[in-house]
Amino acid sequence: MTAQIIDGIALSQKLRTQVSLGVAKLAQQGIKPGLAVVLVGDNPASQVYVRNKVKACDEAGFHSILEKYDATLSEADLLQRVDALNSDSSIHGILVQLPLPAHIDAQKVIEAISPAKDVDGFHIASAGALMTGMQGFWPCTPYGCMKMLESIGYELKGKHAVVIGRSNIVGKPMALMLLQQNATVTICHSATGNLKDITLQADVIVAAVGKRNVLTADMVKPGAVVLDVGMNRNDEGKLCGDVDFEGVKEIAGYISPVPGGVGPMTIAMLLVNTLKSAQR
Ligand code: GUN
């Protein structure tokens, strides 16, 4: 059996078209969704991500600003910039690209963002809202994964979902979203000793570790749904995920590729969150 591909490019385009309609509607009230993206330092991957986010905003008809700072920017100066953006009425979403230079306390910066503008969903108020099922912004990557499951009409109720990775950005919020849809959820991580035993029981697997070949064909139950959040480079320097795509696609029922899977969905959900913030 060869898995059906979950096409993140096509699905993200669909969502972005819906966002554009929302933008047109808001324009009638004289409102333009505004996103501020803040980049500190010159991390090459971050530069690419940030460029793609700003480009997507422009294409959606958003107002966007990109603030780039030297890696030497002080924490106090960054906090002051966040404060200024909190009070800027043309800005509905604030995104501080991570990772930040080591001398800056990233959590402190995230907590300085107004929860009303936390379109990344990283603030503890957003995390708490997700945990308790209250209204709030959901982190874009796991939110995009949920949209992918929705797009294939997947019913999570009673299914066993296994999340590999426990980051605040992906693994933990992913597990909570799956739980909210009544899946039985297992979170695996670097100290999990029997990963294969667990993944072999999974109906849904989300791989979010940041390491190649974390999930191979022998670890997947036939017909399982596999979402690959990884963004790695292989020996030839080509972009690849955490999943051995070529092997796993012969076993899984559905699989998301890298590139062209979760990545474009993350950007689409950022637009969705920023539009939602502007609508509020
Ligand atoms: N670094 C890696 N992914 C993300 C993301 O979704 N948002 C931010 N702000 N930084 C990141």
Tab-separated table of C-alpha atoms and ligand atoms in Angstrom:
chain	number	residue	atom	x	y	z
A	1	MET	CA	0.000	0.000	0.000
A	2	THR	CA	1.215	3.480	-0.764
A	3	ALA	CA	0.052	6.288	1.495
A	4	GLN	CA	-2.021	9.198	0.327
A	5	ILE	CA	-0.041	12.413	0.480
A	6	ILE	CA	-1.405	15.248	2.614
A	7	ASP	CA	-0.528	18.225	0.440
A	8	GLY	CA	0.303	21.150	2.719
A	9	ILE	CA	0.814	23.516	-0.190
A	10	ALA	CA	-2.666	22.969	-1.646
A	11	LEU	CA	-4.344	23.073	1.759
A	12	SER	CA	-2.485	26.211	2.822
A	13	GLN	CA	-3.498	27.906	-0.431
A	14	LYS	CA	-7.119	27.116	0.309
A	15	LEU	CA	-6.808	28.619	3.781
A	16	ARG	CA	-4.999	31.661	2.432
A	17	THR	CA	-7.829	32.258	-0.039
A	18	GLN	CA	-10.269	32.190	2.879
A	19	VAL	CA	-8.039	34.632	4.767
A	20	SER	CA	-8.044	36.993	1.761
A	21	LEU	CA	-11.862	37.006	1.851
A	22	GLY	CA	-11.714	37.930	5.542
A	23	VAL	CA	-9.257	40.702	4.750
A	24	ALA	CA	-11.609	42.124	2.091
A	25	LYS	CA	-14.473	42.096	4.577
A	26	LEU	CA	-12.428	43.942	7.208
A	27	ALA	CA	-11.341	46.480	4.598
A	28	GLN	CA	-14.976	47.611	4.370
A	29	GLN	CA	-14.610	48.728	7.998
A	30	GLY	CA	-11.291	50.395	7.241
A	31	ILE	CA	-9.292	47.725	9.087
A	32	LYS	CA	-6.187	46.042	7.722
A	33	PRO	CA	-4.697	43.146	9.694
A	34	GLY	CA	-1.192	44.064	10.809
A	35	LEU	CA	1.630	41.720	11.776
A	36	ALA	CA	4.988	42.753	13.216
A	37	VAL	CA	7.803	40.249	12.851
A	38	VAL	CA	10.890	40.794	14.964
A	39	LEU	CA	14.168	39.090	14.104
A	40	VAL	CA	17.243	39.401	16.293
A	41	GLY	CA	20.554	38.169	14.896
A	42	ASP	CA	21.403	36.446	11.637
A	43	ASN	CA	20.386	32.798	12.090
A	44	PRO	CA	20.119	31.674	8.428
A	45	ALA	CA	17.061	29.446	8.961
A	46	SER	CA	15.266	32.197	10.891
A	47	GLN	CA	15.968	34.648	8.084
A	48	VAL	CA	14.274	32.321	5.582
A	49	TYR	CA	11.272	31.685	7.885
A	50	VAL	CA	10.816	35.383	8.571
A	51	ARG	CA	11.052	36.304	4.899
A	52	ASN	CA	8.391	33.714	4.042
A	53	LYS	CA	6.085	34.974	6.794
A	54	VAL	CA	6.336	38.596	5.673
A	55	LYS	CA	5.829	37.591	2.028
A	56	ALA	CA	2.687	35.634	2.958
A	57	CYS	CA	1.352	38.675	4.837
A	58	ASP	CA	1.897	40.916	1.834
A	59	GLU	CA	0.177	38.419	-0.463
A	60	ALA	CA	-2.808	38.228	1.893
A	61	GLY	CA	-3.199	42.004	1.899
A	62	PHE	CA	-1.963	42.461	5.464
A	63	HIS	CA	0.032	45.371	6.761
A	64	SER	CA	3.348	43.886	7.840
A	65	ILE	CA	6.499	45.210	9.363
A	66	LEU	CA	9.780	43.408	9.720
A	67	GLU	CA	12.102	44.672	12.401
A	68	LYS	CA	15.619	43.289	12.122
A	69	TYR	CA	18.148	43.804	14.878
A	70	ASP	CA	21.763	42.982	15.398
A	71	ALA	CA	22.537	39.944	17.583
A	72	THR	CA	23.971	42.396	20.127
A	73	LEU	CA	20.572	43.993	20.838
A	74	SER	CA	20.042	44.081	24.594
A	75	GLU	CA	17.140	42.332	26.285
A	76	ALA	CA	15.954	45.663	27.675
A	77	ASP	CA	15.882	47.236	24.205
A	78	LEU	CA	13.969	44.268	22.777
A	79	LEU	CA	11.438	44.461	25.623
A	80	GLN	CA	11.007	48.148	24.869
A	81	ARG	CA	10.327	47.376	21.189
A	82	VAL	CA	7.734	44.752	22.146
A	83	ASP	CA	6.098	47.296	24.415
A	84	ALA	CA	5.901	49.835	21.583
A	85	LEU	CA	4.306	47.216	19.298
A	86	ASN	CA	1.812	46.317	22.057
A	87	SER	CA	0.568	49.914	21.945
A	88	ASP	CA	0.624	50.247	18.140
A	89	SER	CA	-3.018	50.083	17.001
A	90	SER	CA	-2.045	49.188	13.415
A	91	ILE	CA	-0.474	45.962	14.697
A	92	HIS	CA	-2.727	43.012	15.604
A	93	GLY	CA	-0.069	40.341	15.858
A	94	ILE	CA	3.480	40.312	17.195
A	95	LEU	CA	5.905	37.534	16.371
A	96	VAL	CA	9.393	37.434	17.837
A	97	GLN	CA	11.268	34.821	15.859
A	98	LEU	CA	12.977	32.142	17.956
A	99	PRO	CA	15.655	31.239	18.809
A	100	LEU	CA	16.878	34.479	20.337
A	101	PRO	CA	20.559	35.125	21.134
A	102	ALA	CA	21.681	33.447	24.372
A	103	HIS	CA	21.918	36.698	26.365
A	104	ILE	CA	18.172	37.283	25.918
A	105	ASP	CA	15.640	35.414	28.060
A	106	ALA	CA	13.188	34.249	25.374
A	107	GLN	CA	10.424	33.406	27.852
A	108	LYS	CA	10.633	36.896	29.327
A	109	VAL	CA	10.228	38.395	25.847
A	110	ILE	CA	7.286	36.124	25.029
A	111	GLU	CA	5.563	37.097	28.280
A	112	ALA	CA	6.042	40.776	27.369
A	113	ILE	CA	3.867	40.349	24.256
A	114	SER	CA	0.247	41.293	24.897
A	115	PRO	CA	-1.802	38.038	24.924
A	116	ALA	CA	-4.261	39.836	22.603
A	117	LYS	CA	-1.477	40.053	19.988
A	118	ASP	CA	0.196	36.700	20.692
A	119	VAL	CA	-0.489	35.177	17.269
A	120	ASP	CA	2.303	32.633	17.836
A	121	GLY	CA	0.340	31.306	20.813
A	122	PHE	CA	3.469	31.047	22.969
A	123	HIS	CA	2.417	33.303	25.879
A	124	ILE	CA	1.512	31.447	29.092
A	125	ALA	CA	-1.977	32.964	28.810
A	126	SER	CA	-2.356	31.312	25.378
A	127	ALA	CA	-0.895	28.044	26.644
A	128	GLY	CA	-3.256	28.140	29.631
A	129	ALA	CA	-6.227	28.847	27.372
A	130	LEU	CA	-5.380	25.852	25.190
A	131	MET	CA	-4.923	23.636	28.240
A	132	THR	CA	-8.295	24.593	29.702
A	133	GLY	CA	-10.255	24.767	26.439
A	134	MET	CA	-10.740	28.550	26.611
A	135	GLN	CA	-10.553	31.045	23.740
A	136	GLY	CA	-6.996	31.929	22.799
A	137	PHE	CA	-4.413	31.735	20.051
A	138	TRP	CA	-3.160	28.257	19.190
A	139	PRO	CA	0.484	27.766	18.189
A	140	CYS	CA	0.617	27.746	14.396
A	141	THR	CA	2.446	24.482	13.694
A	142	PRO	CA	0.280	22.092	15.736
A	143	TYR	CA	-2.795	24.089	14.669
A	144	GLY	CA	-1.763	23.455	11.056
A	145	CYS	CA	-1.406	19.746	11.814
A	146	MET	CA	-4.971	19.701	13.165
A	147	LYS	CA	-6.180	21.346	9.948
A	148	MET	CA	-4.389	18.642	7.969
A	149	LEU	CA	-6.205	15.917	9.920
A	150	GLU	CA	-9.478	17.782	9.409
A	151	SER	CA	-8.787	18.004	5.655
A	152	ILE	CA	-8.750	14.211	5.333
A	153	GLY	CA	-11.890	13.944	7.453
A	154	TYR	CA	-10.037	12.082	10.160
A	155	GLU	CA	-12.095	11.291	13.277
A	156	LEU	CA	-9.738	11.428	16.265
A	157	LYS	CA	-12.230	10.273	18.877
A	158	GLY	CA	-10.927	7.133	20.576
A	159	LYS	CA	-7.837	6.921	18.349
A	160	HIS	CA	-4.335	6.572	19.736
A	161	ALA	CA	-2.239	9.585	18.783
A	162	VAL	CA	1.481	9.524	19.480
A	163	VAL	CA	3.437	12.761	19.537
A	164	ILE	CA	7.212	12.430	19.342
A	165	GLY	CA	8.733	15.563	20.874
A	166	ARG	CA	7.702	17.667	23.857
A	167	SER	CA	8.605	21.246	22.916
A	168	ASN	CA	6.449	24.160	24.044
A	169	ILE	CA	6.101	25.198	20.389
A	170	VAL	CA	4.918	21.893	18.908
A	171	GLY	CA	4.885	18.711	21.008
A	172	LYS	CA	3.011	19.861	24.107
A	173	PRO	CA	0.364	22.003	22.354
A	174	MET	CA	-0.059	19.266	19.725
A	175	ALA	CA	-0.855	16.733	22.435
A	176	LEU	CA	-3.421	19.068	24.004
A	177	MET	CA	-5.163	19.712	20.664
A	178	LEU	CA	-5.375	15.975	19.953
A	179	LEU	CA	-6.696	15.398	23.467
A	180	GLN	CA	-9.331	18.073	22.945
A	181	GLN	CA	-10.567	16.011	19.998
A	182	ASN	CA	-10.869	12.978	22.290
A	183	ALA	CA	-7.843	11.058	21.088
A	184	THR	CA	-5.869	8.961	23.553
A	185	VAL	CA	-2.535	10.731	23.528
A	186	THR	CA	0.991	9.554	24.279
A	187	ILE	CA	3.923	11.961	24.303
A	188	CYS	CA	7.306	10.404	23.578
A	189	HIS	CA	10.646	12.141	24.002
A	190	SER	CA	14.385	11.632	24.264
A	191	ALA	CA	14.061	9.615	27.483
A	192	THR	CA	11.406	7.270	26.060
A	193	GLY	CA	13.025	3.842	26.013
A	194	ASN	CA	10.560	1.852	23.927
A	195	LEU	CA	9.636	4.332	21.186
A	196	LYS	CA	8.972	1.686	18.524
A	197	ASP	CA	6.664	-0.314	20.832
A	198	ILE	CA	4.585	2.821	21.316
A	199	THR	CA	4.542	4.112	17.723
A	200	LEU	CA	3.502	0.664	16.472
A	201	GLN	CA	0.272	1.098	18.457
A	202	ALA	CA	-0.437	4.542	17.024
A	203	ASP	CA	-3.259	5.454	14.674
A	204	VAL	CA	-1.749	8.922	14.285
A	205	ILE	CA	1.904	9.853	14.664
A	206	VAL	CA	3.237	13.398	14.783
A	207	ALA	CA	7.020	13.535	14.549
A	208	ALA	CA	8.391	16.776	15.965
A	209	VAL	CA	11.916	16.170	17.162
A	210	GLY	CA	14.180	17.906	14.660
A	211	LYS	CA	16.222	14.818	13.803
A	212	ARG	CA	16.284	12.770	10.612
A	213	ASN	CA	14.857	9.235	10.498
A	214	VAL	CA	13.302	9.380	13.959
A	215	LEU	CA	10.421	7.423	12.445
A	216	THR	CA	11.126	4.542	10.077
A	217	ALA	CA	8.836	2.076	8.301
A	218	ASP	CA	9.303	-0.677	10.917
A	219	MET	CA	7.853	1.675	13.568
A	220	VAL	CA	4.538	2.359	11.821
A	221	LYS	CA	1.280	0.396	11.928
A	222	PRO	CA	-0.181	-0.196	8.444
A	223	GLY	CA	-2.658	2.544	7.551
A	224	ALA	CA	-1.539	5.004	10.251
A	225	VAL	CA	-1.575	8.757	9.621
A	226	VAL	CA	1.885	10.300	9.811
A	227	LEU	CA	2.537	14.032	10.098
A	228	ASP	CA	6.129	15.207	9.800
A	229	VAL	CA	6.988	18.471	11.549
A	230	GLY	CA	10.768	18.094	11.133
A	231	MET	CA	12.903	20.531	9.153
A	232	ASN	CA	16.335	19.020	8.657
A	233	ARG	CA	18.982	18.726	5.962
A	234	ASN	CA	20.140	15.377	4.602
A	235	ASP	CA	23.717	14.549	3.583
A	236	GLU	CA	23.186	16.212	0.206
A	237	GLY	CA	21.951	19.374	1.931
A	238	LYS	CA	18.365	18.764	0.811
A	239	LEU	CA	15.469	19.683	3.114
A	240	CYS	CA	14.006	16.633	4.869
A	241	GLY	CA	11.785	15.887	7.844
A	242	ASP	CA	11.992	13.601	10.869
A	243	VAL	CA	10.333	10.740	9.002
A	244	ASP	CA	11.968	8.341	6.550
A	245	PHE	CA	9.445	9.360	3.914
A	246	GLU	CA	10.361	6.801	1.258
A	247	GLY	CA	10.050	3.878	3.671
A	248	VAL	CA	7.087	5.065	5.738
A	249	LYS	CA	4.937	6.006	2.742
A	250	GLU	CA	4.758	2.309	1.837
A	251	ILE	CA	3.177	1.486	5.210
A	252	ALA	CA	1.169	4.541	6.287
A	253	GLY	CA	-2.353	5.401	5.132
A	254	TYR	CA	-1.606	9.118	4.934
A	255	ILE	CA	1.658	11.013	5.173
A	256	SER	CA	2.727	14.644	4.975
A	257	PRO	CA	5.915	15.310	2.994
A	258	VAL	CA	8.829	17.644	3.725
A	259	PRO	CA	8.989	20.061	2.015
A	260	GLY	CA	5.400	20.817	1.080
A	261	GLY	CA	3.708	19.523	4.212
A	262	VAL	CA	3.471	21.122	7.637
A	263	GLY	CA	5.770	24.073	6.774
A	264	PRO	CA	3.321	25.965	4.533
A	265	MET	CA	0.541	25.197	7.014
A	266	THR	CA	2.431	26.967	9.812
A	267	ILE	CA	2.474	30.162	7.762
A	268	ALA	CA	-1.196	29.811	6.803
A	269	MET	CA	-2.180	29.463	10.465
A	270	LEU	CA	-0.164	32.556	11.343
A	271	LEU	CA	-2.313	34.449	8.838
A	272	VAL	CA	-5.462	32.867	10.291
A	273	ASN	CA	-4.460	33.913	13.830
A	274	THR	CA	-3.525	37.450	12.783
A	275	LEU	CA	-6.811	37.876	10.896
A	276	LYS	CA	-8.675	36.605	13.966
A	277	SER	CA	-6.845	39.130	16.127
A	278	ALA	CA	-7.772	41.972	13.736
A	279	GLN	CA	-11.412	40.813	13.671
A	280	ARG	CA	-11.517	41.080	17.441
B	1	GUN	N1	11.039	29.381	15.479
B	1	GUN	C1	10.697	28.197	14.940
B	1	GUN	N2	9.359	28.142	14.746
B	1	GUN	C2	8.858	29.309	15.186
B	1	GUN	C3	7.541	29.843	15.239
B	1	GUN	O1	6.542	29.222	14.860
B	1	GUN	N3	7.438	31.083	15.751
B	1	GUN	C4	8.508	31.788	16.200
B	1	GUN	N4	8.306	33.007	16.701
B	1	GUN	N5	9.743	31.318	16.157
B	1	GUN	C5	9.910	30.087	15.656
